[in-house]
Short mmCIF file of N, CA, C and O in Angstrom, two decimals:
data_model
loop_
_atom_site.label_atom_id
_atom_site.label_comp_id
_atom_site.label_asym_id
_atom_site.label_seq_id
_atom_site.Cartn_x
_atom_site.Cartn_y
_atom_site.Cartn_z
N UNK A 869 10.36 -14.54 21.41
CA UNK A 869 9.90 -13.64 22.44
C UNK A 869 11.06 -12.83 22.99
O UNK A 869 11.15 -11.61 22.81
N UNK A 870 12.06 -13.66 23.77
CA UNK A 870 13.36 -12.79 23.61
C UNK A 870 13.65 -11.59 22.74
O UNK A 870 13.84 -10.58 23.42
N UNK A 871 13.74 -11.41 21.58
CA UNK A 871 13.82 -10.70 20.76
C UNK A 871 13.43 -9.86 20.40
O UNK A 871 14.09 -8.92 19.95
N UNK A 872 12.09 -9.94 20.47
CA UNK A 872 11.00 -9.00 20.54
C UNK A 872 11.28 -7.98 22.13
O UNK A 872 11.13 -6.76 22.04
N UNK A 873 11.62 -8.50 23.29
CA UNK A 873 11.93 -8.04 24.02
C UNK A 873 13.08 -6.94 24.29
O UNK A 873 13.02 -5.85 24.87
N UNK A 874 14.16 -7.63 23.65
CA UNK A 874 15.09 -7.25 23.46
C UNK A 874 15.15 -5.31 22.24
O UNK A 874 16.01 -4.47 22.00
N UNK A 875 13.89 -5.49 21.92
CA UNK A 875 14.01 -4.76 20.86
C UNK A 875 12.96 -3.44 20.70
O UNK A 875 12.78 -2.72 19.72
N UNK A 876 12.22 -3.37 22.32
CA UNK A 876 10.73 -2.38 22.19
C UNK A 876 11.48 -1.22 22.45
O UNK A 876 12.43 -0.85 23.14
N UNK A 877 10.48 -0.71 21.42
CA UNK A 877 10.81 0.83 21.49
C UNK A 877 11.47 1.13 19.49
O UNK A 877 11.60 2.25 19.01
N UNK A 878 11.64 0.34 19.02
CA UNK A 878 12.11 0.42 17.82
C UNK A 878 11.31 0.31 17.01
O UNK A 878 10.24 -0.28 17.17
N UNK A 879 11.83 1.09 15.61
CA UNK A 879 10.98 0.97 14.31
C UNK A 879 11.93 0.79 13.54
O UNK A 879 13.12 0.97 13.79
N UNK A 880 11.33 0.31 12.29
CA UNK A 880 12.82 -0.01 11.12
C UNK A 880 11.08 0.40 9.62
O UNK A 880 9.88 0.18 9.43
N UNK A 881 12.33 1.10 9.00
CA UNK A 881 11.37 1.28 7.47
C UNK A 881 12.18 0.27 6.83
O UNK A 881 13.40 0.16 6.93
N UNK A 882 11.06 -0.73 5.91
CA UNK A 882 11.86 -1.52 5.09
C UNK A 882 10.54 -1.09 3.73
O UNK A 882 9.32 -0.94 3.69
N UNK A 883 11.82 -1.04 2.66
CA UNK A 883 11.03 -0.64 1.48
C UNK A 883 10.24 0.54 1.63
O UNK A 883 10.63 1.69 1.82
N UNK A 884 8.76 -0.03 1.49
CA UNK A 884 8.13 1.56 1.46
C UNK A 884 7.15 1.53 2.86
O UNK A 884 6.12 2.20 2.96
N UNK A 885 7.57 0.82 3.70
CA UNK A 885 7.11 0.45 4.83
C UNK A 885 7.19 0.85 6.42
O UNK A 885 7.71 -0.04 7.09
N UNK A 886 6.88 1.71 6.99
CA UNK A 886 7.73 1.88 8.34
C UNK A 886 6.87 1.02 9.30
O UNK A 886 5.64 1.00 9.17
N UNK A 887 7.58 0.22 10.38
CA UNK A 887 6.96 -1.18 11.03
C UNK A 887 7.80 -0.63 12.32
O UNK A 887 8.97 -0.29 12.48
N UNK A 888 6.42 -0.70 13.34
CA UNK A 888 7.04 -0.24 15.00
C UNK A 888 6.61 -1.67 15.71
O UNK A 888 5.54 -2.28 15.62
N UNK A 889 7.64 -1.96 16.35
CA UNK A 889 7.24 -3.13 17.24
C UNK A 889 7.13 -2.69 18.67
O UNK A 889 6.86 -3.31 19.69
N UNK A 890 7.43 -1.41 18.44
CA UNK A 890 6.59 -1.03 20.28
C UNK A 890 5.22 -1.14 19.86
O UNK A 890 5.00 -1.87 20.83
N UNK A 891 4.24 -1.09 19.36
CA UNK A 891 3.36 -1.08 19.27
C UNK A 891 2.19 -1.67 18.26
O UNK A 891 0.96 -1.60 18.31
N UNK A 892 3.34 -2.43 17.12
CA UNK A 892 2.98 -3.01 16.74
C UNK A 892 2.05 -2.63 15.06
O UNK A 892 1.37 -3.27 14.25
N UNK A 893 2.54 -1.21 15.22
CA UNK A 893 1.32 -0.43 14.30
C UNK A 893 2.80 -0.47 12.59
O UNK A 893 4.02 -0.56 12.60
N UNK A 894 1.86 -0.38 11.56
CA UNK A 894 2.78 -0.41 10.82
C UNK A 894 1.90 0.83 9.97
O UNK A 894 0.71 1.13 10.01
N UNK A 895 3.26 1.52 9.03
CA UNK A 895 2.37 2.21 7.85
C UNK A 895 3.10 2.81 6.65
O UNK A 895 4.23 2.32 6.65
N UNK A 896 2.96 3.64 5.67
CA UNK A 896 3.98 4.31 4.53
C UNK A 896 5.14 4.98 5.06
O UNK A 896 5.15 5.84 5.94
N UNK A 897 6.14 4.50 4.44
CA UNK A 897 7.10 5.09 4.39
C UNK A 897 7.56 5.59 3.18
O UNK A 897 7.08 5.21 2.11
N UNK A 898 8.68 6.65 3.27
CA UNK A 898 9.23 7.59 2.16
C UNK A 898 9.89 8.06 2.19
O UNK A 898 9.63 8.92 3.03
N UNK A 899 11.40 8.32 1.58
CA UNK A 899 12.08 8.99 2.55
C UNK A 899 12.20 10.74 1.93
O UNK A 899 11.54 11.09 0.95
N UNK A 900 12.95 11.50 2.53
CA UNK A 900 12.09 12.62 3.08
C UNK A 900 12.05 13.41 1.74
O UNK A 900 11.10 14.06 1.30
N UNK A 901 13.55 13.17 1.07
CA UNK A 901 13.40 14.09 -0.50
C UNK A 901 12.98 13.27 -1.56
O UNK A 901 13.18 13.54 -2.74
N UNK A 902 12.15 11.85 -0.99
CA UNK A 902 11.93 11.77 -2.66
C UNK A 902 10.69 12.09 -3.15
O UNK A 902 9.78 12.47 -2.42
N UNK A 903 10.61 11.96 -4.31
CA UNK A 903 10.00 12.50 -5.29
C UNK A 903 8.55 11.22 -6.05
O UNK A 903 8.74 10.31 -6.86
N UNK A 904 7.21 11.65 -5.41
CA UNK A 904 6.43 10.39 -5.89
C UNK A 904 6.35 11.04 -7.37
O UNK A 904 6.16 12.24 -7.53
N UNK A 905 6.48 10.31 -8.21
CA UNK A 905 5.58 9.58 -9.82
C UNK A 905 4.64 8.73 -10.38
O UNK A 905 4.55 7.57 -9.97
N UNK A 906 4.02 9.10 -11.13
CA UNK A 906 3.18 7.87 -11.54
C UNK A 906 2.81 8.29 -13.62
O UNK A 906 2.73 9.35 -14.24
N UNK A 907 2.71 7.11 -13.95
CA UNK A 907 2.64 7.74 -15.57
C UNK A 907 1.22 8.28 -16.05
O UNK A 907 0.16 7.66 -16.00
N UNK A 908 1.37 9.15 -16.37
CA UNK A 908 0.14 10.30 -16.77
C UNK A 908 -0.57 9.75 -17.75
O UNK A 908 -0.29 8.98 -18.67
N UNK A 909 -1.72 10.40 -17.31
CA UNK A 909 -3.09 10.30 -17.38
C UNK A 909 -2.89 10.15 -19.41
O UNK A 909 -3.33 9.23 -20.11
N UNK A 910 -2.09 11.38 -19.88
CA UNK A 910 -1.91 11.34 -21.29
C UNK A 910 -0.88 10.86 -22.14
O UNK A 910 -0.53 11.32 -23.23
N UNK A 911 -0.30 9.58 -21.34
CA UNK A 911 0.54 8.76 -21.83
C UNK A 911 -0.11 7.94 -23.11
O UNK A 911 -1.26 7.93 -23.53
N UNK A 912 1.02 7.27 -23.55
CA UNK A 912 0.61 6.02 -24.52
C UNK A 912 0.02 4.49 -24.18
O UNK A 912 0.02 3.51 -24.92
N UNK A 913 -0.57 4.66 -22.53
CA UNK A 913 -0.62 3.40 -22.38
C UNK A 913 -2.13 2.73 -22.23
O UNK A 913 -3.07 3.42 -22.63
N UNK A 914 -2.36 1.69 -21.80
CA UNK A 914 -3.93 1.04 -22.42
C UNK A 914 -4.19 1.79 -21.39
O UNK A 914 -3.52 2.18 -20.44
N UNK A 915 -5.88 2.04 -21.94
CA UNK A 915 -6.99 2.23 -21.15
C UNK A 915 -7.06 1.58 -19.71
O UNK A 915 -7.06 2.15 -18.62
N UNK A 916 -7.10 0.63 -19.91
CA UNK A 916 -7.15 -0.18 -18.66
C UNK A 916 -6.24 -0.34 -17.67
O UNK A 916 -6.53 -0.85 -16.58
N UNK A 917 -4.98 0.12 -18.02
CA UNK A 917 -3.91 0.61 -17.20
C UNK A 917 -3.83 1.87 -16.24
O UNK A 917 -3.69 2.09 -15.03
N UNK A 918 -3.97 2.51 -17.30
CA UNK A 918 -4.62 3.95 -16.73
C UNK A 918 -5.54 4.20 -15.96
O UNK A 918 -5.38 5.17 -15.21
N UNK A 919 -6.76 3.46 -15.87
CA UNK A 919 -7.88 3.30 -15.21
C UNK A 919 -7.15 3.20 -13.80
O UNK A 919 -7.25 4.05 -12.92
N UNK A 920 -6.27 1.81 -13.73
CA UNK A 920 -6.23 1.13 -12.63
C UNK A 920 -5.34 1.67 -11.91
O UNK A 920 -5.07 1.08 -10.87
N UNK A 921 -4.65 2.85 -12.21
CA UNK A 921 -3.39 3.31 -11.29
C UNK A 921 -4.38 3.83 -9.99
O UNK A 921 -4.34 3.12 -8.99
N UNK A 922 -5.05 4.75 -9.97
CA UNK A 922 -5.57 4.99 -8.11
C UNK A 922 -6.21 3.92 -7.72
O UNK A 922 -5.89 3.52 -6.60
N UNK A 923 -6.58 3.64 -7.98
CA UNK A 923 -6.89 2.33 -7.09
C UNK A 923 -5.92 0.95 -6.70
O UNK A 923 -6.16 0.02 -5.93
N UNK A 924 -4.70 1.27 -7.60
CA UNK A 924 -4.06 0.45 -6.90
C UNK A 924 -3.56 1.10 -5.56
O UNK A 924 -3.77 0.50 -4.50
N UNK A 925 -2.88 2.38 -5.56
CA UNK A 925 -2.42 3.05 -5.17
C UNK A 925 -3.18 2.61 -3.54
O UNK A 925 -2.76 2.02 -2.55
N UNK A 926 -4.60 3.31 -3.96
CA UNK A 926 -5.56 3.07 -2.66
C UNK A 926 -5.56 1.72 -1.99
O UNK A 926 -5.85 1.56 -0.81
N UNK A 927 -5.18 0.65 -2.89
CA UNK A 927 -4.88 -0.90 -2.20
C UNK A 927 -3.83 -0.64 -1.32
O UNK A 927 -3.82 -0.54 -0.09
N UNK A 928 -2.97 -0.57 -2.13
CA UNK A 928 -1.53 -0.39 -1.47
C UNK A 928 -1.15 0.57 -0.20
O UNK A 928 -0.24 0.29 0.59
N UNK A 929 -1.86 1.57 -0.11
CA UNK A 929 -1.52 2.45 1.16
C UNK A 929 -2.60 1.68 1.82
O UNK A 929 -2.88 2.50 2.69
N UNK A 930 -3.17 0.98 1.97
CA UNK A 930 -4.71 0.91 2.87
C UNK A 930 -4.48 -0.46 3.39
O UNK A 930 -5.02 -0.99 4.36
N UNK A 931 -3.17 -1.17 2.18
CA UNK A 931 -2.93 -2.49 2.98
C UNK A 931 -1.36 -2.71 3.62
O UNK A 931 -0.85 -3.76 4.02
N UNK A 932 -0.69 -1.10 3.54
CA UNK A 932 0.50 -1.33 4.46
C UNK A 932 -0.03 -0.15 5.63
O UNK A 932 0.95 0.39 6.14
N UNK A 933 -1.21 0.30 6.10
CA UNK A 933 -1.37 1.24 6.96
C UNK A 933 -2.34 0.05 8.29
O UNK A 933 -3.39 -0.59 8.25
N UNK A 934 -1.61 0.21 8.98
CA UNK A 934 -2.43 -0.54 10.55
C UNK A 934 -3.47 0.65 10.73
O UNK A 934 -4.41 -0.01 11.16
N UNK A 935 -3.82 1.67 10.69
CA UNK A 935 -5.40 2.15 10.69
C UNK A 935 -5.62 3.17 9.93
O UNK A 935 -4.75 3.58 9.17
N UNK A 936 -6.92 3.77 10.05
CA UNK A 936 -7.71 5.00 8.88
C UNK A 936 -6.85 5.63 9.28
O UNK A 936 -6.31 6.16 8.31
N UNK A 937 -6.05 6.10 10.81
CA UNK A 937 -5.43 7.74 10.87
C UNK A 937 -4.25 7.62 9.98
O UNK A 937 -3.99 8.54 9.21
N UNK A 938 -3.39 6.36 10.03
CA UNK A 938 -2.62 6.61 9.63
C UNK A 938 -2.40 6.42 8.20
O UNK A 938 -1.26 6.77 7.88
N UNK A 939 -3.07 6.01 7.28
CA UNK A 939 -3.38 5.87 6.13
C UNK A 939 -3.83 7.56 5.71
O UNK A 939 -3.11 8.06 4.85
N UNK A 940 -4.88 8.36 6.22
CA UNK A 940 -4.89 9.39 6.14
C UNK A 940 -3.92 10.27 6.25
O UNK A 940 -3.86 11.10 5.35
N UNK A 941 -3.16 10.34 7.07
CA UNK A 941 -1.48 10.81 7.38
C UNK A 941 -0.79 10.88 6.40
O UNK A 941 -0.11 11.85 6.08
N UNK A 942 -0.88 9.80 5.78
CA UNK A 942 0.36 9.17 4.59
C UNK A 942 -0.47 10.25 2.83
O UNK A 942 0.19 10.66 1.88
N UNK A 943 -1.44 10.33 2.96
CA UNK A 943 -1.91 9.96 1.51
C UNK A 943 -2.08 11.81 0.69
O UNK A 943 -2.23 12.22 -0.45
N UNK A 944 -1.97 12.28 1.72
CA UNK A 944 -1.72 14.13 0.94
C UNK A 944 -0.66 13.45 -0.55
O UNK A 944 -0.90 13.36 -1.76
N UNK A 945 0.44 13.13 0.23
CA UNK A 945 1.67 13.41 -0.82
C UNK A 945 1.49 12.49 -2.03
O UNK A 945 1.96 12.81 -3.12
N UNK A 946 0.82 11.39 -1.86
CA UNK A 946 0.19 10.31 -3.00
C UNK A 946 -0.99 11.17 -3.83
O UNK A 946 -1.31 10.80 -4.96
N UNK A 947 -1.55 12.22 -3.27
CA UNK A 947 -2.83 12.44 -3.82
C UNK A 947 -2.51 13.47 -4.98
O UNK A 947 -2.99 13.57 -6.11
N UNK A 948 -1.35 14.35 -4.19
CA UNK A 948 -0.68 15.30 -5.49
C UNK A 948 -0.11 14.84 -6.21
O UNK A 948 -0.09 15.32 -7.34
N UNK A 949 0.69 13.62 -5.87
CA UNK A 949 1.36 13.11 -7.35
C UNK A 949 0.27 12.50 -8.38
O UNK A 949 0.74 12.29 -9.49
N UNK A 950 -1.40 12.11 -8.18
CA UNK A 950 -1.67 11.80 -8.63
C UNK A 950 -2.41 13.02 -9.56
O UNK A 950 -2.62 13.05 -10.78
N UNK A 951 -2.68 13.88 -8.64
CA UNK A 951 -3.36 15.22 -9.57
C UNK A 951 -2.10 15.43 -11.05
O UNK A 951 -2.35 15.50 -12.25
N UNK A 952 -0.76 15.49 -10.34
CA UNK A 952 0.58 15.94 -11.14
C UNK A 952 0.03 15.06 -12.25
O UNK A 952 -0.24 15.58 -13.33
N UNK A 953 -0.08 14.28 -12.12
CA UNK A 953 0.01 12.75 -13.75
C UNK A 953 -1.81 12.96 -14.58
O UNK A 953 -2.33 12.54 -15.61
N UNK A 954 -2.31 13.93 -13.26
CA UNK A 954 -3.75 13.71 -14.52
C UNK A 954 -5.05 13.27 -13.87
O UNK A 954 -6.21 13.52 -14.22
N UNK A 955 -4.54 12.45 -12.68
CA UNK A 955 -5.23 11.86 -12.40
C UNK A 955 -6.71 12.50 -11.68
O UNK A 955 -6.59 13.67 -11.31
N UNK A 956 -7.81 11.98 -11.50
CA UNK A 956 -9.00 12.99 -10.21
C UNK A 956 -9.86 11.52 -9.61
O UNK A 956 -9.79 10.37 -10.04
N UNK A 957 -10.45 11.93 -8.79
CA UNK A 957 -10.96 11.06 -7.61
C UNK A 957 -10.22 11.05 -6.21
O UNK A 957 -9.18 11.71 -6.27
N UNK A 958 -10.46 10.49 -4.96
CA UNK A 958 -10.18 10.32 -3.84
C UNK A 958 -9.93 9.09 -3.68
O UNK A 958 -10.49 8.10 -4.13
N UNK A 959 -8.84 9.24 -2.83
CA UNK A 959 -8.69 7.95 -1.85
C UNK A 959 -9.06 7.52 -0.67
O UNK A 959 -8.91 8.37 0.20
N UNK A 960 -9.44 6.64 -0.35
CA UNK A 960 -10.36 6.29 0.96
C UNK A 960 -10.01 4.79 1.45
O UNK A 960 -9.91 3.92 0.59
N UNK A 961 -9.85 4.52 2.68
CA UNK A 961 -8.92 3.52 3.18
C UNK A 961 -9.99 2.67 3.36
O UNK A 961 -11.02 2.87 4.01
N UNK A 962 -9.57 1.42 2.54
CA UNK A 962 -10.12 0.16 2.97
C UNK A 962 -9.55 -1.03 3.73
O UNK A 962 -8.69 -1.62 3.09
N UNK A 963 -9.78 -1.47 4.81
CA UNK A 963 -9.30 -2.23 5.68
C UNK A 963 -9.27 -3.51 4.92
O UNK A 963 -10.15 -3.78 4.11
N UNK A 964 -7.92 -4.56 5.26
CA UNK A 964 -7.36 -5.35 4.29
C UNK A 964 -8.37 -6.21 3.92
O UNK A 964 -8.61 -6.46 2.74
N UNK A 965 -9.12 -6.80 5.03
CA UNK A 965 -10.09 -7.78 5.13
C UNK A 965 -10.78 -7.70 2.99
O UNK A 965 -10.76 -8.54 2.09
N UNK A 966 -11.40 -5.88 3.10
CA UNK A 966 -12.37 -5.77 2.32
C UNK A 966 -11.60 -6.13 0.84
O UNK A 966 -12.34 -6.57 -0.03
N UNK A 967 -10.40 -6.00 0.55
CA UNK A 967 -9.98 -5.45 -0.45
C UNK A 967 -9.06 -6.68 -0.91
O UNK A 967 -8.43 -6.42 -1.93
N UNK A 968 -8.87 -7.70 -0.48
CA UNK A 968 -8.13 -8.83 -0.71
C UNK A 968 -9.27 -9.79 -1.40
O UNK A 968 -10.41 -10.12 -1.05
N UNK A 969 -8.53 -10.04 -2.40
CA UNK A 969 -9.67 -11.27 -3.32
C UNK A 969 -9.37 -12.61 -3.02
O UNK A 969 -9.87 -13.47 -3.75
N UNK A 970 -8.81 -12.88 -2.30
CA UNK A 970 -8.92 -14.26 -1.40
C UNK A 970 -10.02 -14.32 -0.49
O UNK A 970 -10.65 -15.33 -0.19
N UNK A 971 -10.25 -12.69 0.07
CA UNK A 971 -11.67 -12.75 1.07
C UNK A 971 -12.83 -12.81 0.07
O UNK A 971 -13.73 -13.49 0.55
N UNK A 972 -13.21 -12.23 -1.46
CA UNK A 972 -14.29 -12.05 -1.30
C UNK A 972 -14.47 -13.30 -2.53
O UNK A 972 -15.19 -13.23 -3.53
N UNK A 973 -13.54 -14.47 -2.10
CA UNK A 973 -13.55 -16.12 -3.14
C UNK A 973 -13.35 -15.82 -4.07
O UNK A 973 -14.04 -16.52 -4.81
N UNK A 974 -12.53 -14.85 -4.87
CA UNK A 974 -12.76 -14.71 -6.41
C UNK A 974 -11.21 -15.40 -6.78
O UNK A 974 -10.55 -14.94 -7.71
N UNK A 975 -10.76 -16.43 -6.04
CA UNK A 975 -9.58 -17.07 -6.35
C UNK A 975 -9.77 -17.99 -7.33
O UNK A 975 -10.92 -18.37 -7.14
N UNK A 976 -9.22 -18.74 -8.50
CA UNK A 976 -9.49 -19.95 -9.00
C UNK A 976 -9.38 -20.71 -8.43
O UNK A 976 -8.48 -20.78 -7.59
N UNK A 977 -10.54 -21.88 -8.72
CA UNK A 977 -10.40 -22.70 -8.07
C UNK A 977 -10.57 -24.57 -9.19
O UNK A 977 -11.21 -25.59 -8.94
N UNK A 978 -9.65 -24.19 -10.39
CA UNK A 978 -9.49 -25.05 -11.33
C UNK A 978 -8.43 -25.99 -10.93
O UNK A 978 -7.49 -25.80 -10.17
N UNK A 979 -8.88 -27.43 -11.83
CA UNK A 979 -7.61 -28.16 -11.66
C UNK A 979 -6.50 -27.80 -12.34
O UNK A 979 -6.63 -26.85 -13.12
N UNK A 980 -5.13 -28.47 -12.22
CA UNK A 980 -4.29 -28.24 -13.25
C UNK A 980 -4.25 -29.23 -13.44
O UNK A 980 -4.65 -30.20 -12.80
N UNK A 981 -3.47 -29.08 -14.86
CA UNK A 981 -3.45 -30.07 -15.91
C UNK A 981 -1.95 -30.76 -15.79
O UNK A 981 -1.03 -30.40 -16.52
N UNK A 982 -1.84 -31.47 -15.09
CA UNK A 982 -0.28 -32.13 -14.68
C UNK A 982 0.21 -33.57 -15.49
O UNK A 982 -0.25 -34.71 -15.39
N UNK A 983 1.22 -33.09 -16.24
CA UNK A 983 1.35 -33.94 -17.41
C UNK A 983 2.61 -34.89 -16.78
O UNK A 983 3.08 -35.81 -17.45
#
């Protein structure tokens, strides 16, 4: 608690993350000249790879953004890099709850085999 005290009014970006403890709100970070990529649409790689790049994308901003505004905020510059590589569809923010497969039980739930 100290610490936290000691410390309102601050934000720190870690990774691709910017995290405010005045308020507690967290969301994308980037820093200012770089440059998003992603591997195109007419690469050599599986089908199923390809498929899955926006939607990870859409995981990933939707589960480091504390709300819709700011997830919306963030996602222009994600959306052109994805047009750049090929890509088409929208992104649309899903709150973590929906989008985590621990919520919707699809975890295994096998023994292991302990030799």
């Amino acid at each position: 608690k100290q610490w936290y005290q000691r410390r309102v009014g601050k934000t720190v970006n870690y990774l691709d993350t910017t995290l405010s403890v005045e308020d507690g709100t967290h969301k994308p970070f980037r820093k200012p000249n770089s440059k998003i990529s992603y591997v195109s649409q007419a690469s050599n790689h599986p089908p199923s790879v390809l498929a899955n790049i926006p939607g990870s994308i859409q995981n990933r901003l939707s589960n480091i953004s504390s709300s819709e505004d700011e997830f919306n905020e963030a996602i222009n510059d994600y959306k052109e890099a994805l047009k750049r590589a090929g890509y088409e569809g929208k992104l649309a923010y899903e709150p973590a709850a929906k989008n985590n497969g621990a919520e919707r039980g699809t975890q295994r739930r096998r023994k292991r085999k302990i030799i």
